[in-house]
PDB file of C-alpha atoms in Angstrom:
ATOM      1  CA  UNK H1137     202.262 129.909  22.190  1.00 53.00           C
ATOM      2  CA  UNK H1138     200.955 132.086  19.159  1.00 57.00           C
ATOM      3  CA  UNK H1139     197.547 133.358  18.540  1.00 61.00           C
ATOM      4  CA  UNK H1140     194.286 130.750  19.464  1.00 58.00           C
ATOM      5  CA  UNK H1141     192.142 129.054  17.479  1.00 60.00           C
ATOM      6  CA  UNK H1142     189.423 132.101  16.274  1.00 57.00           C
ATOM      7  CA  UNK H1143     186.214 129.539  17.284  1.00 55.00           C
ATOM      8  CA  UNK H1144     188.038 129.986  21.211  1.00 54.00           C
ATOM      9  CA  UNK H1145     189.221 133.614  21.176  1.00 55.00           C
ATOM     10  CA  UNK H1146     185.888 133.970  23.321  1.00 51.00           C
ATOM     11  CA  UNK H1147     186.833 131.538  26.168  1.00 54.00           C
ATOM     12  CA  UNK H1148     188.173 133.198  29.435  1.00 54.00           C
ATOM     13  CA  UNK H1149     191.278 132.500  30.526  1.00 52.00           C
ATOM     14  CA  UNK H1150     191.311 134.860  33.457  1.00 52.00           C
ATOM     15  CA  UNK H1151     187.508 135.605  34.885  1.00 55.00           C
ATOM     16  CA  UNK H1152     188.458 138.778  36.397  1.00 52.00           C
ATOM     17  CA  UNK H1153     189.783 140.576  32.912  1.00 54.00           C
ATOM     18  CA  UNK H1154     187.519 142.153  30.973  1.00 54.00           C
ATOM     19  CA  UNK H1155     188.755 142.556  27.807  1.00 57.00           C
ATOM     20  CA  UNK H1156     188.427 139.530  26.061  1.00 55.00           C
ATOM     21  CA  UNK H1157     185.796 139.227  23.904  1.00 58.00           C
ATOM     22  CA  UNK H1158     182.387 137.668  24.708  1.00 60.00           C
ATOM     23  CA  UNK H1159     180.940 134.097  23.000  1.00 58.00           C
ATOM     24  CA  UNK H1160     179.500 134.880  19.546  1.00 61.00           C
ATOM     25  CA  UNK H1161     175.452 134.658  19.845  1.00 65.00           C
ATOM     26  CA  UNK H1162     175.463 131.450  17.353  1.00 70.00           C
ATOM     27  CA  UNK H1163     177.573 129.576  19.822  1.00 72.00           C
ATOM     28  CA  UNK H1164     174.987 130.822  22.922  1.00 72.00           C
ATOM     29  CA  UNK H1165     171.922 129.759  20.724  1.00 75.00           C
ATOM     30  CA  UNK H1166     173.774 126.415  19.802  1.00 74.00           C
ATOM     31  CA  UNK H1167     174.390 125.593  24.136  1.00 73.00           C
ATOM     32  CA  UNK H1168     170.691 126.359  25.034  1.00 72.00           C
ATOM     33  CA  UNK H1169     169.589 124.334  22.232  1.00 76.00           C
ATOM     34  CA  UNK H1170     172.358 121.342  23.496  1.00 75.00           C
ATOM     35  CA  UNK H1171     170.756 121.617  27.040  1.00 78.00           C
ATOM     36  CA  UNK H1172     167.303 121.466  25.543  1.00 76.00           C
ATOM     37  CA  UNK H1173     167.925 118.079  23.771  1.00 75.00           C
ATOM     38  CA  UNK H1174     170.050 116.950  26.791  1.00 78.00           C
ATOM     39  CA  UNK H1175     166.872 117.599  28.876  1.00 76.00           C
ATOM     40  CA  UNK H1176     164.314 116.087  26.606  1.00 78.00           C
ATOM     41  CA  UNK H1177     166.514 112.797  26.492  1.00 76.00           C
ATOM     42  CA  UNK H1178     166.721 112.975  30.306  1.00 76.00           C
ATOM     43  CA  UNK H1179     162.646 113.286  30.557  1.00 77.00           C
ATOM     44  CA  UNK H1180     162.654 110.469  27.817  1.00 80.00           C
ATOM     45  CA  UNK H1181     164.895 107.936  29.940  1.00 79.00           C
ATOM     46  CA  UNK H1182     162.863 109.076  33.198  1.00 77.00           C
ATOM     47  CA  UNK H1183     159.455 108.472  31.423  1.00 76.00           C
ATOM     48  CA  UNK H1184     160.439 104.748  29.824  1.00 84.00           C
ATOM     49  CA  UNK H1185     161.448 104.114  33.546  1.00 86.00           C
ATOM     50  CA  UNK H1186     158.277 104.985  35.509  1.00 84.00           C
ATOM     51  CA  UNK H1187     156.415 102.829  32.520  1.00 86.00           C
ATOM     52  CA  UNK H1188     158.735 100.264  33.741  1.00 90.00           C
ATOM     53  CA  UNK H1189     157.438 100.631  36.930  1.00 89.00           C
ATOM     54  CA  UNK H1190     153.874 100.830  35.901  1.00 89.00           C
ATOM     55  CA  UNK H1191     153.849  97.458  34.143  1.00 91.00           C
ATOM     56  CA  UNK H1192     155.483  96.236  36.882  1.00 91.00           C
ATOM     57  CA  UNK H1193     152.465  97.553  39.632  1.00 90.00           C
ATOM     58  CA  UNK H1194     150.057  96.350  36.925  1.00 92.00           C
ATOM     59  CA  UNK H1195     151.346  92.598  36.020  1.00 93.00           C
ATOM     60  CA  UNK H1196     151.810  92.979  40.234  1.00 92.00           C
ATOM     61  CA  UNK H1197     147.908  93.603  40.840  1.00 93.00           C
ATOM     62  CA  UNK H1198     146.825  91.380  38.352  1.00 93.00           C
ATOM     63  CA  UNK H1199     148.368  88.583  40.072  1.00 94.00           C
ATOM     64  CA  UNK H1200     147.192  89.674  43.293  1.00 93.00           C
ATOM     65  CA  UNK H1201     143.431  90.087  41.825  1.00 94.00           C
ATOM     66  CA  UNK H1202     143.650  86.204  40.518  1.00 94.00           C
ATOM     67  CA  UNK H1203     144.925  84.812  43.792  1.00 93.00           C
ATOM     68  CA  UNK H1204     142.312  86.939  45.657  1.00 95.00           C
ATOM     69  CA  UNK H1205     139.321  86.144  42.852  1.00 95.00           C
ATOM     70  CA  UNK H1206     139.977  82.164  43.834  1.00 95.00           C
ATOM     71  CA  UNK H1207     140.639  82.366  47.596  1.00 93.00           C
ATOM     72  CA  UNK H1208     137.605  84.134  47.708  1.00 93.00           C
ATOM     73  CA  UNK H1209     136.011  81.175  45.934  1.00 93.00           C
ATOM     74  CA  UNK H1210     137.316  78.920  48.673  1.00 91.00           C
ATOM     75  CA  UNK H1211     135.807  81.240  51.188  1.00 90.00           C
ATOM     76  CA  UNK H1212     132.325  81.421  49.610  1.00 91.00           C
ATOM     77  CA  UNK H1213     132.445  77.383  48.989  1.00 89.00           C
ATOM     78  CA  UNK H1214     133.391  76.914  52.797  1.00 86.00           C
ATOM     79  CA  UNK H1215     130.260  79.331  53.962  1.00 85.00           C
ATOM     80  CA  UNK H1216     128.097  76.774  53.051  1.00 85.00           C
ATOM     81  CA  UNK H1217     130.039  73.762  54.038  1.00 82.00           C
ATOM     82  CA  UNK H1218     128.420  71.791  56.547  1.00 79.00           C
ATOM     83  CA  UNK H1219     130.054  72.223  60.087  1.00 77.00           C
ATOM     84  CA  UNK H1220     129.052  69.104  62.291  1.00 81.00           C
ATOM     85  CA  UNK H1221     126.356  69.568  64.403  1.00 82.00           C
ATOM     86  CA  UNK H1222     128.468  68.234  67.530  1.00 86.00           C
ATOM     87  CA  UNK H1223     130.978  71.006  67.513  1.00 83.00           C
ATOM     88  CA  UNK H1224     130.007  73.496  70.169  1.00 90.00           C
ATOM     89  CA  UNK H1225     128.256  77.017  68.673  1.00 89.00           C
ATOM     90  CA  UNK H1226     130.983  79.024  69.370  1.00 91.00           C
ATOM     91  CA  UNK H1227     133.505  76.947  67.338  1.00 89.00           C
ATOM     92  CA  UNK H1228     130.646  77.463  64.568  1.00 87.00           C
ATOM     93  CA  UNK H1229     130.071  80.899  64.645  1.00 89.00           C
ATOM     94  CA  UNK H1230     133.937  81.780  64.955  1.00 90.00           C
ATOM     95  CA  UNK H1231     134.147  79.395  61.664  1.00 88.00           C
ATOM     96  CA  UNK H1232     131.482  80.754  60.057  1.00 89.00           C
ATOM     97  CA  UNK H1233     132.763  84.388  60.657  1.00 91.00           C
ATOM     98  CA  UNK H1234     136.263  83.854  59.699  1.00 91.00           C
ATOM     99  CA  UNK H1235     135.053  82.746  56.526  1.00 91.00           C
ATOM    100  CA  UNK H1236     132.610  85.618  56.094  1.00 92.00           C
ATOM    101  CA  UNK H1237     135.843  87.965  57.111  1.00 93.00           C
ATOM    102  CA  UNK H1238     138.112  86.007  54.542  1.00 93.00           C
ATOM    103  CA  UNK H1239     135.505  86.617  51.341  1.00 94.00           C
ATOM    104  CA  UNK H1240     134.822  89.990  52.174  1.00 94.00           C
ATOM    105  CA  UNK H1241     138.630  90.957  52.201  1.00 95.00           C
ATOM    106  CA  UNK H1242     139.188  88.834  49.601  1.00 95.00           C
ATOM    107  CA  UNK H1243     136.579  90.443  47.478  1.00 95.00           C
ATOM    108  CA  UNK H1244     137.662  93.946  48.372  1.00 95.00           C
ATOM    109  CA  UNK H1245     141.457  92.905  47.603  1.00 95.00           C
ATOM    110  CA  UNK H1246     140.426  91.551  44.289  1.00 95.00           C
ATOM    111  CA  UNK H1247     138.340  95.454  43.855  1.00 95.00           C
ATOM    112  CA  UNK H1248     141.125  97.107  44.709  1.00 95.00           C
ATOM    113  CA  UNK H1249     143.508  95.607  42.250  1.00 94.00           C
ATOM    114  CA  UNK H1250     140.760  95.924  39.250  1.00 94.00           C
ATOM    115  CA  UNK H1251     140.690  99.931  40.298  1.00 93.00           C
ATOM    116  CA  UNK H1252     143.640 100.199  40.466  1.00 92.00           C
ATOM    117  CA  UNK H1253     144.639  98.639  37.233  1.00 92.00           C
ATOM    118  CA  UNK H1254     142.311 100.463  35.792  1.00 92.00           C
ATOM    119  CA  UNK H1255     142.364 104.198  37.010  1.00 91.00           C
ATOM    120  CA  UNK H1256     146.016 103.926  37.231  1.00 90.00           C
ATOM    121  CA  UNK H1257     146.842 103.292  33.924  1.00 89.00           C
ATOM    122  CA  UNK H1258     144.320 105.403  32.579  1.00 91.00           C
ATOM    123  CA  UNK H1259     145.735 108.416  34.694  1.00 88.00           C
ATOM    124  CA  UNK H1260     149.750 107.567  33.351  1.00 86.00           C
ATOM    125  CA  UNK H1261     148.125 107.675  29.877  1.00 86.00           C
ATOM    126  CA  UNK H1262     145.553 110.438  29.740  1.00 87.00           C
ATOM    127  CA  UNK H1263     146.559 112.395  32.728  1.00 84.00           C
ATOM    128  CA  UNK H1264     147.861 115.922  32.540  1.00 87.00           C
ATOM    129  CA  UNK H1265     151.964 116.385  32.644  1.00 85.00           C
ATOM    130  CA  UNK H1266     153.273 114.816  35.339  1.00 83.00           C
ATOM    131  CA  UNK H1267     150.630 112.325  35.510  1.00 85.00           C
ATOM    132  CA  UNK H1268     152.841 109.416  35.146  1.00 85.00           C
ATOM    133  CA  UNK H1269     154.905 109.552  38.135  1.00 86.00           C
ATOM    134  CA  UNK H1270     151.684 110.525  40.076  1.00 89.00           C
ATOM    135  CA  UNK H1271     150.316 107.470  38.996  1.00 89.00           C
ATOM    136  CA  UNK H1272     153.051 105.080  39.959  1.00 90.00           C
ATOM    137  CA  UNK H1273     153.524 106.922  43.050  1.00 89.00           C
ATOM    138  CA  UNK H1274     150.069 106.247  44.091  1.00 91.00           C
ATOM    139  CA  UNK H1275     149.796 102.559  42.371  1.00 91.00           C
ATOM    140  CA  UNK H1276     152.612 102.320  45.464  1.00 90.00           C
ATOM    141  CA  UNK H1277     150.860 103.700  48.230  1.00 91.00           C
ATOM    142  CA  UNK H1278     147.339 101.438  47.411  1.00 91.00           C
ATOM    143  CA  UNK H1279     149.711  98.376  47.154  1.00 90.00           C
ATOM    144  CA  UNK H1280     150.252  98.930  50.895  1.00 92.00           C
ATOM    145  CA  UNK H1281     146.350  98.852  51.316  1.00 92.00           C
ATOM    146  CA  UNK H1282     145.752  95.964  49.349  1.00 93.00           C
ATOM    147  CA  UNK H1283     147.964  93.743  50.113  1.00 92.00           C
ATOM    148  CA  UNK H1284     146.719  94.356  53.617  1.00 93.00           C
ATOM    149  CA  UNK H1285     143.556  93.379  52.313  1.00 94.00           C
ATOM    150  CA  UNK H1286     145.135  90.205  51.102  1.00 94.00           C
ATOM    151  CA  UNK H1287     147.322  89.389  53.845  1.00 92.00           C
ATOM    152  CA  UNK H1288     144.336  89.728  56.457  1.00 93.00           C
ATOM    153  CA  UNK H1289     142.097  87.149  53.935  1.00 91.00           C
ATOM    154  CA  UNK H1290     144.929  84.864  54.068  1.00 87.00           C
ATOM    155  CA  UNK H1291     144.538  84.153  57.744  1.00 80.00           C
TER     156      UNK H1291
END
């Protein structure tokens, strides 16, 4: 009842009618900057997320890299223990390999996590737009590859 607020003459009440005035260009310029700031927040809350996640791959591979660094230790150490000479030479030369096999993995897990660390963060950081989620999406994939690495050292 009576005549609307002037600031909402420009709203629509009926789409199809075509006589009611259209939005002033101050109100247009005021919603595309709105949707601007509401995307810029959205691409800020999305970015402190994947750095999140990249602290989390990195604290993740740094772990793995000590773990690996001193199993590989045990490894080397047990390459020159002293098998007894009454063993037959298979059981030797399985032993001997096994341990050969566990340092090299070992070694390559503990590689892997230093690249990793390394190139990753330094692509999130320096990279080109985009590059963060690149990044953690391929600090991901290589966790699949080095914990592989790992897991096969372990046994």
């Amino acid at each position: 009842p009576g005549t609307p607020h002037p600031c909402l003459r420009w709203i629509r009440l009926d789409p199809l009618s075509a006589s009611e005035p259209r939005p002033p260009a101050s109100i247009s310029i005021m919603l595309a900057a709105d949707k601007q700031a509401l995307e810029s927040v959205l691409q800020q809350q999305s970015l402190q997320i994947r750095e999140k996640e990249l602290r989390f791959f990195v604290e993740n591979f740094a772990a793995v890299a000590g773990q690996a660094a001193m199993l590989a230790g045990f490894s080397f150490s047990g390459m020159f223990m002293a098998v007894d000479s009454d063993q037959p030479a298979w059981l030797r030369v399985v032993y001997y390999a096994f341990s050969a096999c566990a340092l090299g993995l070992m070694i390559l897990a503990c590689a892997n996590c230093t690249l990793i660390n390394v190139l990753g963060v330094g692509l999130a950081l320096r990279g080109p737009k985009g590059s963060m989620d690149r990044a953690v999406r391929d600090m991901a994939d290589e966790r699949r590859v080095t914990f592989g690495f790992f897991g096969f050292g372990l046994i």
